């Protein structure tokens, strides 16, 4: 069974940093591209970033480009999202999702507030 | 970037009704579109892939179609368990873009 488990969220002040993790199991992690997608409270879904299976291809939404960094460690079956210069508008539930978006984690909440 | 204009933003329908939700793409996306269902407090679940292909385990009352740049999700006979938010996503090119979502309520 495919499982994706996010962690690392919490309350953080504007301008600070936070790093999210997503541990994958139930499939060969190194064979799949991975995504981060977020959902602000009561709002729709917003794609954030994608990384290919071997990290050769990386794409970001304009809203996070230059502030967020997606990475992965295939030996640890783990996807990361390093978030810096956080803003109030980054407050959201952050999901990791397998490349074709057929499998999603349960999400981890990030709240940016002073 | 490709804009996905989804309508309606919300709707209320009766059990047994035929329901249609639409997304219009701002440029050609081929059939590279997914429909997701999201129930309160849950992660999105893919319902339709490649605009018209039913995902595994999805009831046959759900279907997807395309007419030009308009993509539709139809529920042929609404059931109570279909109450949810529905989102479209284009995956023709990065950045991937979602529609703004449709909240479907049961009358």
XYZ file of N, CA and C in Angstrom:
663
model
N 0.848 -1.193 0.000
C 0.000 0.000 0.000
C 0.886 1.247 0.000
N 0.576 2.148 -0.909
C 1.332 3.407 -0.978
C 0.993 4.267 0.234
N 2.029 4.740 0.900
C 1.831 5.657 2.025
C 2.777 6.829 1.890
N 2.247 8.007 2.160
C 3.036 9.237 2.182
C 2.704 9.952 3.486
N 3.728 10.205 4.285
C 3.509 10.800 5.597
C 4.345 12.065 5.730
N 3.646 13.195 5.802
C 4.304 14.490 5.933
C 4.547 14.824 7.398
N 5.568 15.637 7.624
C 5.863 16.123 8.970
C 6.659 17.409 8.868
N 6.818 18.076 10.017
C 7.651 19.258 10.053
C 6.897 20.575 10.082
N 5.591 20.507 10.044
C 4.810 21.738 10.061
C 4.746 22.369 11.440
N 4.062 23.500 11.510
C 3.911 24.171 12.786
C 3.679 25.650 12.612
N 3.763 26.354 13.732
C 3.596 27.806 13.754
C 4.967 28.470 13.647
N 5.098 29.385 12.714
C 6.374 30.058 12.498
C 6.115 31.532 12.227
N 7.053 32.370 12.646
C 6.909 33.806 12.443
C 7.222 34.193 10.997
N 6.632 35.261 10.519
C 6.969 35.744 9.173
C 8.457 35.997 9.044
N 8.990 35.612 7.886
C 10.406 35.799 7.629
C 11.284 34.627 8.045
N 10.742 33.727 8.835
C 11.510 32.577 9.308
C 11.432 31.419 8.327
N 12.096 30.339 8.675
C 12.189 29.172 7.794
C 11.575 27.935 8.437
N 11.261 26.981 7.593
C 10.713 25.709 8.063
C 11.015 24.656 7.007
N 11.243 23.424 7.432
C 11.516 22.349 6.473
C 10.516 21.225 6.672
N 9.800 20.914 5.608
C 8.837 19.817 5.620
C 9.482 18.547 5.076
N 9.030 17.421 5.590
C 9.475 16.119 5.101
C 8.264 15.281 4.718
N 8.482 14.366 3.807
C 7.443 13.424 3.397
C 8.121 12.069 3.222
N 7.786 11.139 4.091
C 8.366 9.806 4.015
C 7.436 8.895 3.227
N 7.995 8.233 2.226
C 7.218 7.378 1.335
C 7.470 5.905 1.638
N 6.431 5.108 1.443
C 6.560 3.662 1.588
C 5.536 2.986 0.691
N 5.762 1.703 0.425
C 4.807 0.942 -0.372
C 5.038 0.997 -1.870
N 6.089 1.693 -2.288
C 6.438 1.749 -3.706
C 7.923 2.116 -3.813
N 8.464 1.965 -5.013
C 9.871 2.287 -5.239
C 10.005 3.786 -5.440
N 10.316 4.464 -4.356
C 10.343 5.937 -4.323
C 11.231 6.504 -5.422
N 12.363 5.899 -5.660
C 13.337 6.436 -6.606
C 12.861 6.388 -8.058
N 11.740 5.725 -8.315
C 11.205 5.635 -9.661
C 10.190 6.726 -10.005
N 9.836 7.543 -9.014
C 8.730 8.474 -9.209
C 9.128 9.925 -8.948
N 8.631 10.825 -9.819
C 8.667 12.233 -9.488
C 7.696 12.496 -8.347
N 7.907 13.613 -7.659
C 7.081 13.932 -6.494
C 6.699 15.413 -6.523
N 5.569 15.705 -5.904
C 5.043 17.063 -5.866
C 4.748 17.509 -4.439
N 4.801 18.818 -4.254
C 4.194 19.457 -3.086
C 3.031 20.309 -3.584
N 1.917 20.198 -2.885
C 0.702 20.944 -3.200
C 0.167 21.482 -1.888
N -0.367 22.686 -1.907
C -0.861 23.260 -0.669
C -2.298 23.744 -0.801
N -2.915 23.917 0.351
C -4.303 24.371 0.396
C -4.470 25.294 1.590
N -4.645 26.581 1.318
C -4.897 27.542 2.385
C -6.267 27.241 3.001
N -6.452 27.597 4.263
C -7.715 27.288 4.943
C -8.927 27.796 4.176
N -9.832 26.890 3.871
C -11.058 27.256 3.172
C -10.882 27.597 1.707
N -9.707 27.357 1.159
C -9.419 27.745 -0.227
C -9.188 26.510 -1.099
N -8.863 26.775 -2.358
C -8.613 25.699 -3.305
C -7.183 25.178 -3.217
N -6.874 24.288 -4.136
C -5.561 23.663 -4.174
C -4.590 24.490 -5.011
N -3.339 24.534 -4.581
C -2.290 25.232 -5.316
C -1.071 24.326 -5.423
N -0.679 24.010 -6.631
C 0.545 23.254 -6.834
C 1.732 24.125 -6.462
N 2.715 23.543 -5.775
C 3.848 24.308 -5.260
C 5.155 23.964 -5.992
N 5.450 22.669 -6.097
C 6.748 22.287 -6.667
C 6.728 20.829 -7.096
N 7.641 20.524 -8.016
C 7.820 19.160 -8.524
C 9.307 18.856 -8.622
N 9.658 17.604 -8.325
C 11.021 17.135 -8.517
C 10.960 15.778 -9.204
N 11.778 15.583 -10.214
C 11.786 14.316 -10.931
C 12.460 13.235 -10.092
N 12.377 12.014 -10.569
C 12.842 10.872 -9.781
C 14.323 10.980 -9.414
N 15.128 11.483 -10.334
C 16.556 11.602 -10.083
C 17.012 13.018 -9.774
N 16.035 13.883 -9.500
C 16.289 15.291 -9.153
C 16.815 16.129 -10.314
N 16.747 15.611 -11.520
C 17.261 16.370 -12.667
C 16.342 17.517 -13.067
N 15.051 17.331 -12.859
C 14.080 18.348 -13.255
C 13.330 18.840 -12.022
N 13.339 20.134 -11.843
C 12.668 20.761 -10.713
C 11.894 21.967 -11.217
N 10.660 22.100 -10.764
C 9.812 23.221 -11.152
C 9.130 23.785 -9.915
N 8.879 25.093 -9.961
C 8.233 25.780 -8.847
C 7.106 26.673 -9.346
N 6.128 26.879 -8.469
C 5.148 27.926 -8.700
C 5.842 29.270 -8.519
N 5.367 30.256 -9.269
C 5.979 31.594 -9.171
C 5.872 32.168 -7.768
N 4.815 31.782 -7.060
C 4.576 32.336 -5.727
C 5.616 31.895 -4.704
N 6.369 30.841 -5.022
C 7.354 30.331 -4.057
C 8.770 30.305 -4.626
N 8.904 30.580 -5.904
C 10.217 30.508 -6.550
C 11.192 31.458 -5.871
N 12.378 30.952 -5.558
C 13.386 31.748 -4.883
C 13.300 31.688 -3.364
N 12.198 31.188 -2.845
C 12.042 31.078 -1.389
C 11.981 29.622 -0.927
N 11.403 28.776 -1.745
C 11.233 27.358 -1.393
C 12.190 26.516 -2.227
N 12.655 25.426 -1.628
C 13.516 24.477 -2.335
C 13.000 23.060 -2.117
N 12.706 22.381 -3.201
C 12.291 20.989 -3.128
C 13.524 20.111 -3.323
N 13.598 19.038 -2.569
C 14.709 18.102 -2.712
C 14.247 16.718 -2.283
N 15.104 15.745 -2.489
C 14.735 14.384 -2.106
C 15.979 13.594 -1.771
N 15.796 12.564 -0.953
C 16.858 11.626 -0.623
C 16.299 10.243 -0.927
N 16.674 9.693 -2.076
C 16.108 8.410 -2.486
C 16.548 7.262 -1.576
N 17.689 7.401 -0.935
C 18.147 6.363 -0.007
C 17.285 6.313 1.240
N 16.672 7.450 1.551
C 15.835 7.529 2.758
C 14.347 7.563 2.403
N 14.029 7.429 1.124
C 12.622 7.469 0.679
C 11.909 8.720 1.187
N 12.602 9.834 1.129
C 12.069 11.055 1.733
C 12.143 12.234 0.771
N 11.057 12.972 0.745
C 10.929 14.206 -0.020
C 10.971 15.368 0.961
N 11.552 16.480 0.546
C 11.668 17.641 1.432
C 11.131 18.900 0.744
N 10.754 19.859 1.592
C 10.456 21.197 1.116
C 11.035 22.173 2.128
N 12.120 22.817 1.727
C 12.732 23.850 2.563
C 12.053 25.172 2.227
N 11.464 25.781 3.240
C 10.718 27.014 3.039
C 11.420 28.136 3.803
N 11.788 29.195 3.111
C 12.428 30.335 3.738
C 11.607 31.596 3.468
N 11.957 32.663 4.194
C 11.263 33.954 4.027
C 9.755 33.769 4.004
N 9.262 33.029 4.978
C 7.840 32.684 4.984
C 6.969 33.916 5.189
N 5.818 33.883 4.546
C 4.847 34.976 4.573
C 3.523 34.442 5.095
N 2.665 35.330 5.495
C 1.358 34.915 6.008
C 0.580 34.144 4.935
N 0.781 34.526 3.684
C 0.050 33.858 2.597
C 0.556 32.445 2.319
N 1.622 32.029 2.985
C 2.091 30.645 2.870
C 1.373 29.728 3.848
N 0.541 30.312 4.709
C -0.243 29.509 5.646
C -1.149 28.563 4.883
N -0.975 27.272 5.115
C -1.727 26.278 4.343
C -1.461 24.878 4.884
N -2.276 23.963 4.425
C -2.024 22.542 4.607
C -1.187 22.088 3.417
N -0.031 21.527 3.690
C 0.895 21.126 2.639
C 0.821 19.613 2.453
N 0.545 19.210 1.215
C 0.475 17.801 0.861
C 1.674 17.421 -0.008
N 2.188 16.223 0.201
C 3.062 15.654 -0.817
C 2.225 14.663 -1.622
N 2.547 14.542 -2.892
C 1.781 13.664 -3.772
C 2.717 13.018 -4.774
N 2.493 11.734 -5.033
C 3.307 11.018 -5.999
C 3.078 11.592 -7.393
N 4.071 11.442 -8.252
C 4.148 12.135 -9.531
C 2.867 12.285 -10.320
N 2.131 11.207 -10.478
C 0.924 11.273 -11.292
C -0.284 11.728 -10.492
N -0.043 12.122 -9.244
C -1.032 12.685 -8.328
C -2.124 11.695 -7.956
N -1.805 10.411 -8.066
C -2.775 9.404 -7.664
C -2.747 9.099 -6.184
N -1.649 9.458 -5.532
C -1.500 9.181 -4.099
C -1.028 10.438 -3.394
N -1.721 10.768 -2.320
C -1.441 11.964 -1.542
C -1.226 11.577 -0.078
N -0.418 12.385 0.608
C -0.338 12.241 2.046
C -1.547 12.881 2.713
N -1.540 12.868 4.044
C -2.649 13.439 4.791
C -2.490 14.947 4.974
N -1.304 15.445 4.686
C -1.046 16.878 4.789
C -0.457 17.264 6.131
N 0.291 18.364 6.114
C 0.862 18.926 7.336
C 0.601 20.429 7.318
N 0.178 20.948 8.457
C -0.238 22.352 8.528
C 0.947 23.258 8.817
N 1.046 24.334 8.052
C 2.033 25.382 8.274
C 1.274 26.677 8.513
N 1.539 27.300 9.638
C 0.896 28.566 9.973
C 1.975 29.625 10.151
N 1.877 30.680 9.370
C 2.859 31.763 9.439
C 2.170 32.967 10.074
N 2.588 33.273 11.285
C 1.940 34.347 12.030
C 2.857 34.831 13.133
N 2.749 36.115 13.431
C 3.534 36.669 14.538
C 2.778 36.542 15.848
N 1.336 31.020 -18.042
C 0.738 29.929 -17.308
C -0.670 29.644 -17.843
N -1.072 28.391 -17.734
C -2.403 27.996 -18.177
C -3.400 28.265 -17.047
N -4.445 29.010 -17.375
C -5.493 29.299 -16.394
C -6.630 28.296 -16.581
N -7.131 27.785 -15.468
C -8.270 26.873 -15.487
C -9.439 27.570 -14.802
N -10.471 27.870 -15.570
C -11.641 28.564 -15.048
C -12.734 27.548 -14.759
N -13.005 27.349 -13.486
C -13.943 26.302 -13.063
C -15.276 26.913 -12.653
N -16.354 26.243 -13.060
C -17.688 26.716 -12.695
C -18.647 25.538 -12.527
N -19.667 25.696 -11.669
C -19.855 26.826 -10.761
C -18.919 26.707 -9.558
N -18.866 27.750 -8.757
C -18.046 27.689 -7.541
C -18.751 26.873 -6.460
N -20.065 26.871 -6.513
C -20.840 26.037 -5.606
C -22.177 25.711 -6.242
N -22.740 24.616 -5.800
C -24.044 24.235 -6.308
C -24.727 23.294 -5.338
N -26.031 23.287 -5.414
C -26.842 22.420 -4.586
C -27.753 21.619 -5.503
N -27.797 20.330 -5.284
C -28.611 19.471 -6.136
C -29.286 18.383 -5.298
N -30.314 17.806 -5.857
C -31.074 16.767 -5.147
C -30.543 15.383 -5.494
N -30.782 14.453 -4.592
C -30.397 13.065 -4.858
C -31.058 12.605 -6.147
N -30.265 11.957 -6.977
C -30.770 11.477 -8.258
C -30.587 12.443 -9.408
N -30.237 13.681 -9.114
C -30.029 14.681 -10.165
C -28.776 14.354 -10.978
N -28.768 14.867 -12.189
C -27.577 14.843 -13.025
C -26.830 16.152 -12.784
N -25.554 16.053 -12.485
C -24.759 17.218 -12.105
C -23.560 17.328 -13.044
N -23.285 18.545 -13.479
C -22.131 18.780 -14.351
C -21.322 19.957 -13.837
N -20.028 19.754 -13.750
C -19.060 20.783 -13.360
C -18.104 20.957 -14.530
N -17.715 22.206 -14.787
C -16.907 22.487 -15.979
C -15.642 23.260 -15.659
N -14.589 22.936 -16.368
C -13.349 23.710 -16.347
C -12.997 24.114 -17.770
N -12.673 25.378 -17.933
C -12.240 25.883 -19.238
C -10.761 26.220 -19.168
N -10.018 25.684 -20.115
C -8.582 25.924 -20.162
C -8.275 27.141 -21.030
N -7.307 27.957 -20.590
C -6.975 29.185 -21.316
C -6.150 28.922 -22.565
N -5.581 27.735 -22.649
C -4.862 27.321 -23.849
C -4.930 25.803 -23.953
N -4.450 25.313 -25.069
C -4.600 23.885 -25.331
C -3.882 23.037 -24.284
N -4.617 22.124 -23.684
C -3.999 21.190 -22.743
C -4.149 19.749 -23.213
N -4.607 19.574 -24.454
C -4.898 18.233 -24.920
C -5.964 17.645 -24.009
N -5.763 16.443 -23.588
C -6.670 15.841 -22.603
C -5.980 15.699 -21.238
N -4.957 16.509 -21.016
C -4.143 16.375 -19.808
C -4.808 17.046 -18.605
N -5.880 16.425 -18.161
C -6.683 16.983 -17.086
C -7.121 15.880 -16.134
N -7.061 16.207 -14.853
C -7.521 15.300 -13.806
C -8.641 15.983 -13.040
N -9.649 15.220 -12.673
C -10.692 15.670 -11.749
C -10.466 15.000 -10.397
N -10.487 15.816 -9.338
C -10.333 15.324 -7.977
C -11.619 15.561 -7.190
N -11.870 14.646 -6.278
C -12.928 14.812 -5.273
C -12.241 14.992 -3.926
N -12.706 15.946 -3.143
C -12.140 16.147 -1.812
C -13.259 16.294 -0.797
N -13.309 15.377 0.133
C -14.291 15.440 1.209
C -13.693 16.163 2.406
N -14.528 16.728 3.269
C -14.026 17.534 4.395
C -13.001 16.780 5.235
N -11.864 17.435 5.456
C -10.819 16.856 6.285
C -10.028 15.748 5.628
N -10.244 15.538 4.333
C -9.552 14.460 3.619
C -8.671 15.005 2.510
N -7.750 14.171 2.077
C -6.906 14.522 0.939
C -7.694 14.345 -0.354
N -7.312 15.075 -1.389
C -7.988 14.898 -2.686
C -7.820 13.483 -3.219
N -8.858 13.035 -3.906
C -8.870 11.708 -4.511
C -9.090 11.876 -6.009
N -8.203 11.340 -6.839
C -8.423 11.446 -8.283
C -9.615 10.610 -8.723
N -10.472 11.211 -9.540
C -11.675 10.538 -10.018
C -11.578 10.218 -11.506
N -11.049 11.166 -12.261
C -10.960 11.046 -13.720
C -9.554 11.444 -14.142
N -8.913 10.605 -14.935
C -7.610 10.913 -15.516
C -7.759 11.150 -17.017
N -6.812 11.926 -17.548
C -6.766 12.185 -18.984
C -8.149 12.554 -19.515
N -8.823 13.385 -18.756
C -10.101 14.019 -19.096
C -11.301 13.081 -19.101
N -11.089 11.823 -19.490
C -12.263 10.951 -19.675
C -12.137 9.575 -19.040
N -10.974 9.266 -18.460
C -10.731 7.909 -17.950
C -11.014 7.808 -16.459
N -11.916 6.908 -16.121
C -12.300 6.711 -14.725
C -11.141 6.089 -13.953
N -10.833 6.660 -12.791
C -9.796 6.083 -11.931
C -10.314 4.798 -11.288
N -9.392 3.963 -10.837
C -9.765 2.698 -10.209
C -10.696 2.910 -9.027
N -11.759 2.141 -8.994
C -12.660 2.164 -7.850
C -13.700 3.272 -7.869
N -13.665 4.123 -8.878
C -14.629 5.227 -8.953
C -15.947 4.714 -9.554
N -17.062 5.041 -8.918
C -18.356 4.551 -9.432
C -18.623 5.014 -10.853
N -19.328 4.190 -11.595
C -19.569 4.466 -13.013
C -20.530 5.627 -13.241
N -21.158 6.151 -12.194
C -22.012 7.323 -12.374
C -21.184 8.589 -12.644
N -19.874 8.503 -12.403
C -18.969 9.615 -12.709
C -18.433 9.450 -14.133
N -18.358 10.558 -14.854
C -17.760 10.518 -16.183
C -17.120 11.860 -16.489
N -16.176 11.840 -17.425
C -15.525 13.057 -17.866
C -15.644 13.205 -19.365
N -15.708 14.444 -19.810
C -15.825 14.702 -21.243
C -15.103 15.993 -21.591
N -14.948 16.181 -22.896
C -14.271 17.386 -23.390
C -15.022 17.907 -24.603
N -15.142 19.224 -24.674
C -15.650 19.887 -25.857
C -14.783 21.113 -26.096
N -13.874 21.000 -27.028
C -12.930 22.073 -27.264
C -12.062 22.316 -26.047
N -12.105 23.522 -25.501
C -11.303 23.857 -24.320
C -12.087 23.689 -23.023
N -13.296 23.169 -23.136
C -14.143 22.945 -21.968
C -14.114 21.472 -21.567
N -13.838 21.257 -20.291
C -13.775 19.913 -19.740
C -14.841 19.787 -18.658
N -15.555 18.685 -18.688
C -16.675 18.525 -17.769
C -16.575 17.236 -16.973
N -17.010 17.344 -15.726
C -17.208 16.187 -14.862
C -18.708 16.061 -14.649
N -19.249 14.898 -14.924
C -20.685 14.679 -14.780
C -20.940 13.532 -13.813
N -21.885 13.758 -12.935
C -22.402 12.699 -12.074
C -23.810 12.413 -12.581
N -24.041 11.216 -13.045
C -25.299 10.927 -13.743
C -26.508 10.880 -12.812
N -26.279 10.414 -11.602
C -27.374 10.314 -10.640
C -26.786 10.525 -9.252
N -26.985 11.711 -8.725
C -26.304 12.147 -7.504
C -26.666 11.291 -6.301
N -25.652 10.890 -5.569
C -25.858 10.168 -4.321
C -25.311 10.993 -3.165
N -25.761 10.693 -1.966
C -25.392 11.504 -0.804
C -23.883 11.512 -0.570
N -23.226 10.409 -0.883
C -21.777 10.312 -0.658
C -20.984 11.181 -1.637
N -21.656 11.769 -2.621
C -20.964 12.607 -3.604
C -20.795 14.043 -3.112
N -21.373 14.344 -1.962
C -21.203 15.688 -1.407
C -19.724 15.896 -1.090
N -19.135 16.891 -1.736
C -17.689 17.087 -1.654
C -17.307 18.332 -2.452
N -16.024 18.668 -2.374
C -15.459 19.666 -3.271
C -14.825 18.925 -4.438
N -14.927 19.547 -5.604
C -14.344 18.962 -6.811
C -13.379 19.969 -7.425
N -12.222 19.464 -7.857
C -11.176 20.311 -8.414
C -10.694 19.713 -9.730
N -10.443 20.585 -10.698
C -9.775 20.123 -11.911
C -8.314 20.563 -11.866
N -7.477 19.836 -12.575
C -6.047 20.147 -12.651
C -5.554 19.879 -14.054
N -4.816 20.842 -14.624
C -4.169 20.573 -15.903
C -2.728 20.179 -15.655
N -2.283 19.130 -16.348
C -0.890 18.701 -16.206
C -0.196 18.666 -17.553
N -0.663 19.549 -18.461
C -0.018 19.659 -19.767
C 1.371 20.259 -19.627
N 1.481 21.269 -18.751
C 2.773 21.909 -18.588
C 2.890 22.504 -17.196
N 4.140 22.717 -16.782
C 4.402 23.392 -15.513
C 4.369 24.899 -15.724
N 3.856 25.645 -14.741
C 3.318 25.172 -13.481
C 1.972 24.474 -13.654
N 1.802 23.367 -12.932
C 0.493 22.738 -12.911
C -0.497 23.733 -12.319
N -1.710 23.737 -12.830
C -2.697 24.688 -12.328
C -4.039 24.009 -12.092
N -4.624 24.364 -10.954
C -5.928 23.859 -10.569
C -7.015 24.874 -10.911
N -8.217 24.375 -11.106
C -9.376 25.240 -11.093
C -9.631 25.699 -9.661
N -10.542 26.631 -9.511
C -10.794 27.230 -8.196
C -11.672 26.365 -7.304
N -12.203 25.270 -7.846
C -12.969 24.332 -7.036
C -14.466 24.557 -7.098
N -15.211 23.488 -6.898
C -16.671 23.526 -6.847
C -17.130 22.798 -5.597
N -17.910 23.487 -4.776
C -18.486 22.854 -3.593
C -19.870 22.323 -3.980
N -20.025 21.016 -3.875
C -21.281 20.370 -4.243
C -22.018 19.972 -2.970
N -23.210 20.519 -2.815
C -24.025 20.218 -1.652
C -25.300 19.497 -2.085
N -25.837 18.754 -1.164
C -27.067 18.011 -1.414
C -28.237 18.804 -0.839
N -29.280 19.013 -1.657
C -30.459 19.744 -1.195
C -31.221 18.929 -0.161
